[in-house]
PDB file of C-alpha atoms and ligand atoms in Angstrom:
ATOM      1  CA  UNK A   1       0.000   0.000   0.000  1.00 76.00           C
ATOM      2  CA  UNK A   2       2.788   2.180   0.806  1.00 88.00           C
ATOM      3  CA  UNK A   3       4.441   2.161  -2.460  1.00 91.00           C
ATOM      4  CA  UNK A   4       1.048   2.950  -4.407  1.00 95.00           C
ATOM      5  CA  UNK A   5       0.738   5.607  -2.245  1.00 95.00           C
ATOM      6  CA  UNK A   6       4.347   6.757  -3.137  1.00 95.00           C
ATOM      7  CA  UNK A   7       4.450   5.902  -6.432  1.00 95.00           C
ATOM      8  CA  UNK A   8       1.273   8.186  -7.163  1.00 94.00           C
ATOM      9  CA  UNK A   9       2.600  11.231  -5.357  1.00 95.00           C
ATOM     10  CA  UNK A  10       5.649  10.183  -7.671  1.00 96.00           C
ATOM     11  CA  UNK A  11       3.972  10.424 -10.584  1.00 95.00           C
ATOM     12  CA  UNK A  12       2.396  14.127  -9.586  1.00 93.00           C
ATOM     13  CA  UNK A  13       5.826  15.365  -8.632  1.00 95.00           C
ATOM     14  CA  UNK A  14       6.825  13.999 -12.262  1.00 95.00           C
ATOM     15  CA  UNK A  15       4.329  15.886 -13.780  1.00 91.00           C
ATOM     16  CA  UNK A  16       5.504  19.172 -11.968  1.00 91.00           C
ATOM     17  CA  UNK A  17       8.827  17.999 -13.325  1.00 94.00           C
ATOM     18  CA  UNK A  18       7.835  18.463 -17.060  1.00 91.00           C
ATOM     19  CA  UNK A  19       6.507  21.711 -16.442  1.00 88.00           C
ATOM     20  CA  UNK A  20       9.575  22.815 -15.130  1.00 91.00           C
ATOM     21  CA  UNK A  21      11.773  21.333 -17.453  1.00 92.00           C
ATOM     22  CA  UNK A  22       9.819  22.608 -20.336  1.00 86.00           C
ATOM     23  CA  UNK A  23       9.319  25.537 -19.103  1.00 87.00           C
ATOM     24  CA  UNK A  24      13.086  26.185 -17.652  1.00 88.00           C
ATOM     25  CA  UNK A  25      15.079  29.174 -18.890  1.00 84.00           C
ATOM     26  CA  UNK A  26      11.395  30.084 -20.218  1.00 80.00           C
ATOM     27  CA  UNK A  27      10.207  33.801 -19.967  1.00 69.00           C
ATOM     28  CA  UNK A  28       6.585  32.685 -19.356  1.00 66.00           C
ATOM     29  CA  UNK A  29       7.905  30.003 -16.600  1.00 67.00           C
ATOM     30  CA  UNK A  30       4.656  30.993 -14.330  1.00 68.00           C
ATOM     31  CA  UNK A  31       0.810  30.666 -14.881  1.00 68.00           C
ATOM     32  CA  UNK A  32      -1.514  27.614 -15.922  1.00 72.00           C
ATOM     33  CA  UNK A  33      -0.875  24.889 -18.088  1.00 77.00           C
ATOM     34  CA  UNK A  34      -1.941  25.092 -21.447  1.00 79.00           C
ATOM     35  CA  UNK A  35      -1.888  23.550 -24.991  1.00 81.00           C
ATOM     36  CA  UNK A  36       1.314  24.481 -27.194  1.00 76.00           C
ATOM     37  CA  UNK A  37      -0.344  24.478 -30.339  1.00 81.00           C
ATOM     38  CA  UNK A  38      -3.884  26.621 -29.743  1.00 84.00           C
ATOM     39  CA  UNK A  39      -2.943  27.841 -26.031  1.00 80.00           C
ATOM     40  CA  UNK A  40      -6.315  26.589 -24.295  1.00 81.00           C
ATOM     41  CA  UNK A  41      -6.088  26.466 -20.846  1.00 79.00           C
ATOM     42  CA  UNK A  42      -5.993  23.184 -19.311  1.00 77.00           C
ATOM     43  CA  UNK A  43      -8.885  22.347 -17.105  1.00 75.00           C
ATOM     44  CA  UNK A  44      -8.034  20.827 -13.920  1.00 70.00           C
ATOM     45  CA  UNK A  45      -8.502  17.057 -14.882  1.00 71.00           C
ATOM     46  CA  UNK A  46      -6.542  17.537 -17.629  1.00 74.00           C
ATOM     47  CA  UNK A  47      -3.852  17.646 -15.214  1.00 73.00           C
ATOM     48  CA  UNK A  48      -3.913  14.373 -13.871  1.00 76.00           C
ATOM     49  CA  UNK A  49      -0.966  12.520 -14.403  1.00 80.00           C
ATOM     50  CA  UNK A  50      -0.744   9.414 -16.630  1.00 84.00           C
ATOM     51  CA  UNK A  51      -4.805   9.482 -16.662  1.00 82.00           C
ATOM     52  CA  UNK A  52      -5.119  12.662 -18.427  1.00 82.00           C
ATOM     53  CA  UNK A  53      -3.194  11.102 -20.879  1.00 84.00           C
ATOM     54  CA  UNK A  54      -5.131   8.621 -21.330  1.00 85.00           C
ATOM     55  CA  UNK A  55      -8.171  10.062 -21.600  1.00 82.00           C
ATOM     56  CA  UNK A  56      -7.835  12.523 -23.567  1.00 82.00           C
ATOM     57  CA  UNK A  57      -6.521   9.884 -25.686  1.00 86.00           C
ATOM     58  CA  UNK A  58      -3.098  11.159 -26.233  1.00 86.00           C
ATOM     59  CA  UNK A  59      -4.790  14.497 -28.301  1.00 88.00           C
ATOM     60  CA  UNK A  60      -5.563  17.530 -27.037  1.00 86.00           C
ATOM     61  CA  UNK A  61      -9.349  18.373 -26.050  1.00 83.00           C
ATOM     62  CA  UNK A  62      -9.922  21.613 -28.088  1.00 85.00           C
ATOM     63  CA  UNK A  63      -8.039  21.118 -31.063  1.00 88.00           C
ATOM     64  CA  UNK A  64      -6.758  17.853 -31.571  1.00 86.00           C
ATOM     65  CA  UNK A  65      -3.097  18.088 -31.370  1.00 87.00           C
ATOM     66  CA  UNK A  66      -1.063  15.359 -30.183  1.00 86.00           C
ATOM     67  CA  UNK A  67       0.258  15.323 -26.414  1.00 82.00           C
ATOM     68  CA  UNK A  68       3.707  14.236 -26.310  1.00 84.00           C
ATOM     69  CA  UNK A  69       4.141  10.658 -24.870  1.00 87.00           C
ATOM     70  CA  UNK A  70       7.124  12.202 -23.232  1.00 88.00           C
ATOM     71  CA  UNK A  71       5.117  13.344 -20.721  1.00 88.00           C
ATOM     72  CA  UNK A  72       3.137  10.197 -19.361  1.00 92.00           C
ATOM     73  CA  UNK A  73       6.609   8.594 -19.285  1.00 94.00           C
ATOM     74  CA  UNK A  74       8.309  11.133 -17.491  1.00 95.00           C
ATOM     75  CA  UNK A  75       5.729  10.523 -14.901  1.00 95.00           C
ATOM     76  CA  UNK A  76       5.754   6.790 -14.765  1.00 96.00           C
ATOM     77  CA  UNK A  77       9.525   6.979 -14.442  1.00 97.00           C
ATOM     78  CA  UNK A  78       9.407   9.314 -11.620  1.00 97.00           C
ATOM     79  CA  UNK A  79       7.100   7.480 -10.006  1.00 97.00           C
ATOM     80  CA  UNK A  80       9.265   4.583 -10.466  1.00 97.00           C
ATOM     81  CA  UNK A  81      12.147   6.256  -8.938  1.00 97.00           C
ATOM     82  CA  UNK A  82       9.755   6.940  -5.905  1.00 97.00           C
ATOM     83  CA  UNK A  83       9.238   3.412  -5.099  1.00 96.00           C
ATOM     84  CA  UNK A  84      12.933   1.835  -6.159  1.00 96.00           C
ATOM     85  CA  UNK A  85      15.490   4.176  -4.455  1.00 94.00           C
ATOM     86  CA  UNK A  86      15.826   5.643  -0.822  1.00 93.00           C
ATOM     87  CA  UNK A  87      14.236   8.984  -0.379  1.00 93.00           C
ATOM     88  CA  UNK A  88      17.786  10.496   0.686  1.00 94.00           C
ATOM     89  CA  UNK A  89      18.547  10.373  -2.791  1.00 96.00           C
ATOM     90  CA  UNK A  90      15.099  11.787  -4.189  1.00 97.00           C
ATOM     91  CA  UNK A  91      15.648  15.374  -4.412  1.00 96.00           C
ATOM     92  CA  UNK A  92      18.838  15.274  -6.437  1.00 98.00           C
ATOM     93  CA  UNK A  93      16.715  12.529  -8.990  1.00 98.00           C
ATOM     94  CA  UNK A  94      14.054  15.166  -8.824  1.00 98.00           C
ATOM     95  CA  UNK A  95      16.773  17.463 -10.409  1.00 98.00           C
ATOM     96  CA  UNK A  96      17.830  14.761 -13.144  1.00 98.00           C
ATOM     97  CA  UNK A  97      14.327  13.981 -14.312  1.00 98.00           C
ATOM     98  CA  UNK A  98      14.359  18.376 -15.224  1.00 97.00           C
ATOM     99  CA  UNK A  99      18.168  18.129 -16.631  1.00 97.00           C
ATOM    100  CA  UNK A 100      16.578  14.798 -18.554  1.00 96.00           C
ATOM    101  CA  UNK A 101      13.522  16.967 -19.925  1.00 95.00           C
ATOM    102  CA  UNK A 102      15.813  20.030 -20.616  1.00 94.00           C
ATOM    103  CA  UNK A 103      18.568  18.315 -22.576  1.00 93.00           C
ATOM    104  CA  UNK A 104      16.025  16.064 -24.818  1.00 91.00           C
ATOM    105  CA  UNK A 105      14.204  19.213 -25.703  1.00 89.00           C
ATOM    106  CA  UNK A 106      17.498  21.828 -26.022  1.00 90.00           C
ATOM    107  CA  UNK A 107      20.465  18.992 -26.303  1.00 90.00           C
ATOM    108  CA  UNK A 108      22.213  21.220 -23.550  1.00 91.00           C
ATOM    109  CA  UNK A 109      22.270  21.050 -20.037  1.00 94.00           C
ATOM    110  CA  UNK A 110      21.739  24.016 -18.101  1.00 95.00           C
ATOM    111  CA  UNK A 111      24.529  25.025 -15.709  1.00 96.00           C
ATOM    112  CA  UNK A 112      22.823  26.432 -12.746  1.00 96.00           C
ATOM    113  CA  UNK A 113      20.832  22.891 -12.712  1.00 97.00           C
ATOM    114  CA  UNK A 114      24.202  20.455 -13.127  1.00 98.00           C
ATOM    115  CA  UNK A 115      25.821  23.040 -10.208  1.00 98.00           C
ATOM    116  CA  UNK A 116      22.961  22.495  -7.706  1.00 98.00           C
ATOM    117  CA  UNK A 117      22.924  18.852  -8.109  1.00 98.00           C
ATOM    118  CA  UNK A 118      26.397  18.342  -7.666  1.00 98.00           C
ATOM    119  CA  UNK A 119      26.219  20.754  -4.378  1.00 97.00           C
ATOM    120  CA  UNK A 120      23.565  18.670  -3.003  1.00 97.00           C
ATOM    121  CA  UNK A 121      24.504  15.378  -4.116  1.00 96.00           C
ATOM    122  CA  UNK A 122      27.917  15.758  -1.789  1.00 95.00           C
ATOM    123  CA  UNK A 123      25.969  17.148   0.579  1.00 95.00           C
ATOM    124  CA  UNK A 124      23.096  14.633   0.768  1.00 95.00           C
ATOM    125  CA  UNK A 125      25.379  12.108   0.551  1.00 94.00           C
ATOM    126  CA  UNK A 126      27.510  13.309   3.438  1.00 92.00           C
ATOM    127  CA  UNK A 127      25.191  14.019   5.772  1.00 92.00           C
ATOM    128  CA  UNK A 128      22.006  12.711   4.750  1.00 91.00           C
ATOM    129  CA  UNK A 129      22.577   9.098   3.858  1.00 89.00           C
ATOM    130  CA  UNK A 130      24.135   6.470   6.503  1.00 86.00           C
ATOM    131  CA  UNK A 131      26.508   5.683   4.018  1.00 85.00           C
ATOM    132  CA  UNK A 132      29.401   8.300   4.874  1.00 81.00           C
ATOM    133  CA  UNK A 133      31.104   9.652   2.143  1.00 82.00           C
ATOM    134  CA  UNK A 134      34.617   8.190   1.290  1.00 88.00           C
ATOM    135  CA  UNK A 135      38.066   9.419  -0.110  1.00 91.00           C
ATOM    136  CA  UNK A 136      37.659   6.593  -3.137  1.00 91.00           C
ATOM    137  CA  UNK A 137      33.952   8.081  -3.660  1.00 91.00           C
ATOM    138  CA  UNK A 138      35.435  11.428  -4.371  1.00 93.00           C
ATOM    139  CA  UNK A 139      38.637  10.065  -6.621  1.00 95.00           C
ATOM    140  CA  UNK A 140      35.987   7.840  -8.293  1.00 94.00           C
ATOM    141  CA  UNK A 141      33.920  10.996  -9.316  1.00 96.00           C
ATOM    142  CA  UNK A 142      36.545  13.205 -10.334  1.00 97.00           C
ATOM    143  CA  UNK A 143      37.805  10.115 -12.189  1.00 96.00           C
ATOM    144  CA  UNK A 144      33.988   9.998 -14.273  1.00 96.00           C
ATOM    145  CA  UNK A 145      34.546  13.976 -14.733  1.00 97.00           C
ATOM    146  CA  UNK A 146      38.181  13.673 -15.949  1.00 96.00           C
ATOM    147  CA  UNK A 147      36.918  10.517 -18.191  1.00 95.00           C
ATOM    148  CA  UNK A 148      33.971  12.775 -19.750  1.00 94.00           C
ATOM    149  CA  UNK A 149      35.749  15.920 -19.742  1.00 95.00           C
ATOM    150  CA  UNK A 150      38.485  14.137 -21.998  1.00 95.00           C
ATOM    151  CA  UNK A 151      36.203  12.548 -24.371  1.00 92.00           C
ATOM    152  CA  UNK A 152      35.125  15.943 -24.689  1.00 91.00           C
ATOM    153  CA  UNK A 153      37.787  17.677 -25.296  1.00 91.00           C
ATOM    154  CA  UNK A 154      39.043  14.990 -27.563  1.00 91.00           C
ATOM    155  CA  UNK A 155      35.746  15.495 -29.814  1.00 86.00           C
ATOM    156  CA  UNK A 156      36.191  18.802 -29.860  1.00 83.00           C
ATOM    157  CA  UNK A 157      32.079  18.919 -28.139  1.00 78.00           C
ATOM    158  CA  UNK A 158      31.022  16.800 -30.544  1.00 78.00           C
ATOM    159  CA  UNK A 159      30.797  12.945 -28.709  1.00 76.00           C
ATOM    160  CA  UNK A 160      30.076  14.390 -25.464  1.00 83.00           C
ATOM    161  CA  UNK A 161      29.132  18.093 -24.070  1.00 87.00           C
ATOM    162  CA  UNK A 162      31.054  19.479 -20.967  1.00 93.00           C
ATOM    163  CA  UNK A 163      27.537  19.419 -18.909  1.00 94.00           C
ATOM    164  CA  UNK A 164      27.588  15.748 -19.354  1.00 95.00           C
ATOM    165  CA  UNK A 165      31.144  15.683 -17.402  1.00 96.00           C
ATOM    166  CA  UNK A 166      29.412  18.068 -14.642  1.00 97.00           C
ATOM    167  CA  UNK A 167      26.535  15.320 -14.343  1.00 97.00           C
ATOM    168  CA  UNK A 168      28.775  12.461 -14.108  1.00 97.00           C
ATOM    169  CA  UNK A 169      30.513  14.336 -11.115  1.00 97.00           C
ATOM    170  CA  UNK A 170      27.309  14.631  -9.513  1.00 98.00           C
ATOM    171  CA  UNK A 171      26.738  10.911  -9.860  1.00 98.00           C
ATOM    172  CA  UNK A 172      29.603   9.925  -8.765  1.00 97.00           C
ATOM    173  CA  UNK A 173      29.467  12.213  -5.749  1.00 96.00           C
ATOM    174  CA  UNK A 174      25.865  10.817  -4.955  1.00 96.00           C
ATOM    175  CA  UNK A 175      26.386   7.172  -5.594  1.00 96.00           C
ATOM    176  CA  UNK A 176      30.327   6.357  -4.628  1.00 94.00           C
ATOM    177  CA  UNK A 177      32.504   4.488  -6.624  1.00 93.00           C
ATOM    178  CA  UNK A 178      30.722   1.204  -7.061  1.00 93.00           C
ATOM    179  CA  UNK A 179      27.383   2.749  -8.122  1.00 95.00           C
ATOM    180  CA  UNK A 180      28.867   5.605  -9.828  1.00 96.00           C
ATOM    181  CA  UNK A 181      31.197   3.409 -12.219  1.00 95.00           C
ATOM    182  CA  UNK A 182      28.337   1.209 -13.110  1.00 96.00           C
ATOM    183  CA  UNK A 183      26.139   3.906 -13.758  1.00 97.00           C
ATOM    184  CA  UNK A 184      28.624   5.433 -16.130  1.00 96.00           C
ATOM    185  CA  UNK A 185      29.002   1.885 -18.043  1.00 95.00           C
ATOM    186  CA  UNK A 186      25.473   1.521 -18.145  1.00 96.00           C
ATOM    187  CA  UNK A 187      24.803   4.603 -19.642  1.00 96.00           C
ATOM    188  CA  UNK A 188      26.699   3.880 -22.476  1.00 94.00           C
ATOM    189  CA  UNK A 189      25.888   0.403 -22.925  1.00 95.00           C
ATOM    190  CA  UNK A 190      21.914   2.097 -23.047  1.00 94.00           C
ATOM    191  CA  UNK A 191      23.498   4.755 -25.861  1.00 92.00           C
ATOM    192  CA  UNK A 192      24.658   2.561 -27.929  1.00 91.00           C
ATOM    193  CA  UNK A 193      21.627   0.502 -27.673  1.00 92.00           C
ATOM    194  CA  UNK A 194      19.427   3.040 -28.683  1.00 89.00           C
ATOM    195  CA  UNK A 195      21.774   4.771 -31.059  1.00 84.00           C
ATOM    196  CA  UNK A 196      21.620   0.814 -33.070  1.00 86.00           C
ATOM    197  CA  UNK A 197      18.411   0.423 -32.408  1.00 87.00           C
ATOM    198  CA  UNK A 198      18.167   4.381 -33.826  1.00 82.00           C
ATOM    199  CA  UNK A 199      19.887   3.463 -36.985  1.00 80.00           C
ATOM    200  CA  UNK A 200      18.490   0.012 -37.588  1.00 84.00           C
ATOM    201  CA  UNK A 201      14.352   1.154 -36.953  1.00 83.00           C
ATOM    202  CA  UNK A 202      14.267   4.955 -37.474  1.00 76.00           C
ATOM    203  CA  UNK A 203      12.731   6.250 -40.675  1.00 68.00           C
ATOM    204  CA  UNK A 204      14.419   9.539 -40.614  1.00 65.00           C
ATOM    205  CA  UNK A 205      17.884   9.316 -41.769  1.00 62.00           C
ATOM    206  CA  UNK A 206      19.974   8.941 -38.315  1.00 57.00           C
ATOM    207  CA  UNK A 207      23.823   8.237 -38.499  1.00 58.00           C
ATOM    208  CA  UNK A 208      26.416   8.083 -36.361  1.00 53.00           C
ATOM    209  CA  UNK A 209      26.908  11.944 -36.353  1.00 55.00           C
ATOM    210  CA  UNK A 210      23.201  12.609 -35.257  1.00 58.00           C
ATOM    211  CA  UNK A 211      23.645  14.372 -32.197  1.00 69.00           C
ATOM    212  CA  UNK A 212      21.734  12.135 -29.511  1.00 76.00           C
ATOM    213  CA  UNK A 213      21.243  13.907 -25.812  1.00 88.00           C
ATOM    214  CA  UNK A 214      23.463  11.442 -23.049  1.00 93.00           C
ATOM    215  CA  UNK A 215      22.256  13.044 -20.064  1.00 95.00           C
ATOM    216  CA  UNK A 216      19.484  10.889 -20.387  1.00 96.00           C
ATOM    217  CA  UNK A 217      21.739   7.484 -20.603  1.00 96.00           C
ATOM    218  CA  UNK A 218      23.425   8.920 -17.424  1.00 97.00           C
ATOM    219  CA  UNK A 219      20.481   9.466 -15.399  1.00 98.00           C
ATOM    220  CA  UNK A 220      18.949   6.110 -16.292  1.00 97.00           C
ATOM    221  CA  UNK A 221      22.133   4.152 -15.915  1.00 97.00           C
ATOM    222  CA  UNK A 222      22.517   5.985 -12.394  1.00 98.00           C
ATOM    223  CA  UNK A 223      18.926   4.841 -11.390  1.00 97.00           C
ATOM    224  CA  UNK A 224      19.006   1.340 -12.344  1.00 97.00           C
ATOM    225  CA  UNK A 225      22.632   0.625 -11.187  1.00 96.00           C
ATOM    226  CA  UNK A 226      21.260   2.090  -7.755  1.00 95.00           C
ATOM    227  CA  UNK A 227      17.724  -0.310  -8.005  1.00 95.00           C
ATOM    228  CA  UNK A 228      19.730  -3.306  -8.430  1.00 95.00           C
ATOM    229  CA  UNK A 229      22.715  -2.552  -6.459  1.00 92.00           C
ATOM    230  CA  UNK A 230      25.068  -3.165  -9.320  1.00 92.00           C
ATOM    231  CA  UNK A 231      29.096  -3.647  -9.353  1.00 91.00           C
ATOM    232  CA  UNK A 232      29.232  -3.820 -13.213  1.00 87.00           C
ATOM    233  CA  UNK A 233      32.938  -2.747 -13.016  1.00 79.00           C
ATOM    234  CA  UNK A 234      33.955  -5.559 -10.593  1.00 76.00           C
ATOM    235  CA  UNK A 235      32.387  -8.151 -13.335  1.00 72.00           C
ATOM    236  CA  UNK A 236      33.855  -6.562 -16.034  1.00 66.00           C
ATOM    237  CA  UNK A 237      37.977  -6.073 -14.588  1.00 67.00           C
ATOM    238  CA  UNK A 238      37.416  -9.652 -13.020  1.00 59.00           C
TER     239      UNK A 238
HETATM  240 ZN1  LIG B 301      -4.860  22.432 -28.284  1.00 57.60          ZN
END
């Protein structure tokens, strides 16, 4: 009962995610919810998460236009995270689910938002959690930054942006070394996955250049690294 309970208010605080992420950097960031395309005000019910979506049938009520299946997903996923990870850890995910909306929408990841969460994952981490935060936690996050910040530089921007080596600090900071590294190989064990999958299924002409959004990859390989308790590293060196 407990987890329905928090997996609901997960999914409303995931729906006050996408309006922030869409909305972020924004001039009109306050005032109602309402459709994109002809700018009708949403009516109360038509806030509901997941439901609303469903039905209204994916379209919106006054003129038809399709609702983004982004957002039902958003707040299934955050709802998910709700149930699967320690509530120490929630407010920084909270964060990642807005960097997640921001960088699919803008393929950038806004600096004040990468800053905070690496404040507050050291600091959660520290003295939230019962976990402690260790010396190897720290070398094993800078380690993820230098990693990122490398491939980076070495592409010139054009594998990797430098707000992708700010989030991998952050996850590292948040998660330690064990978590953090397998996070970091998950994520691009899920890129390349999708970017195959991208190739192999995708109608539009995708290549290798397409720029694909990774901070994504590295919020999703943080969460299920941390939901399984994974040590991908250990079974990978030995
Ligand atoms: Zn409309």
């Amino acid at each position: 009962m407990t987890s329905v309970i928090l997996f609901v208010f997960g999914t409303i605080v995931g729906s006050f995610l996408n309006v922030v992420g869409l909305r972020w950097n924004n001039k009109n960031f306050g005032g109602r919810s309402s459709c994109p395309k002809c700018g009708k005000t949403l009516q109360w019910f038509e806030l509901a998460p997941i439901l609303s979506f469903l039905i209204q049938k994916g379209k919106c009520r006054s003129c038809g236009a399709k609702i983004s299946w982004r957002y039902p997903l958003i707040e299934i996923l955050t709802g998910l995270i709700f149930i699967t990870t320690p509530l120490w850890i929630l407010p920084v995910f909270c964060i990642y689910i807005i960097i997640l909306i921001y960088d699919l929408h803008h393929k950038i990841i806004p600096d004040e938002l990468v800053y905070l969460a690496i404040i507050l994952s050291l600091v959660f981490r520290t003295f939230v959690s019962d976990l402690g935060f260790r010396i190897s936690d720290l070398a094993a996050a800078l380690l993820i930054f230098t990693f990122f910040a490398l491939i980076w530089l070495f592409s010139k921007g054009y594998a990797m942006g430098f707000g992708d080596a700010k989030l991998g600090l952050s996850v590292g900071l948040l998660l330690g070394a064990t978590h953090g590294f397998s996070a970091i190989l998950l994520a691009f064990w899920l890129g390349a996955a999708y970017g195959i999958s991208a190739m192999i299924f995708s109608r539009k002409n995708i290549t290798m250049k397409s720029e694909v959004p990774f901070a994504p990859f590295i919020i999703l390989g943080a969460w299920v690294s941390l939901m399984f308790d994974l040590d991908l590293l250990h079974v990978a060196l030995f």
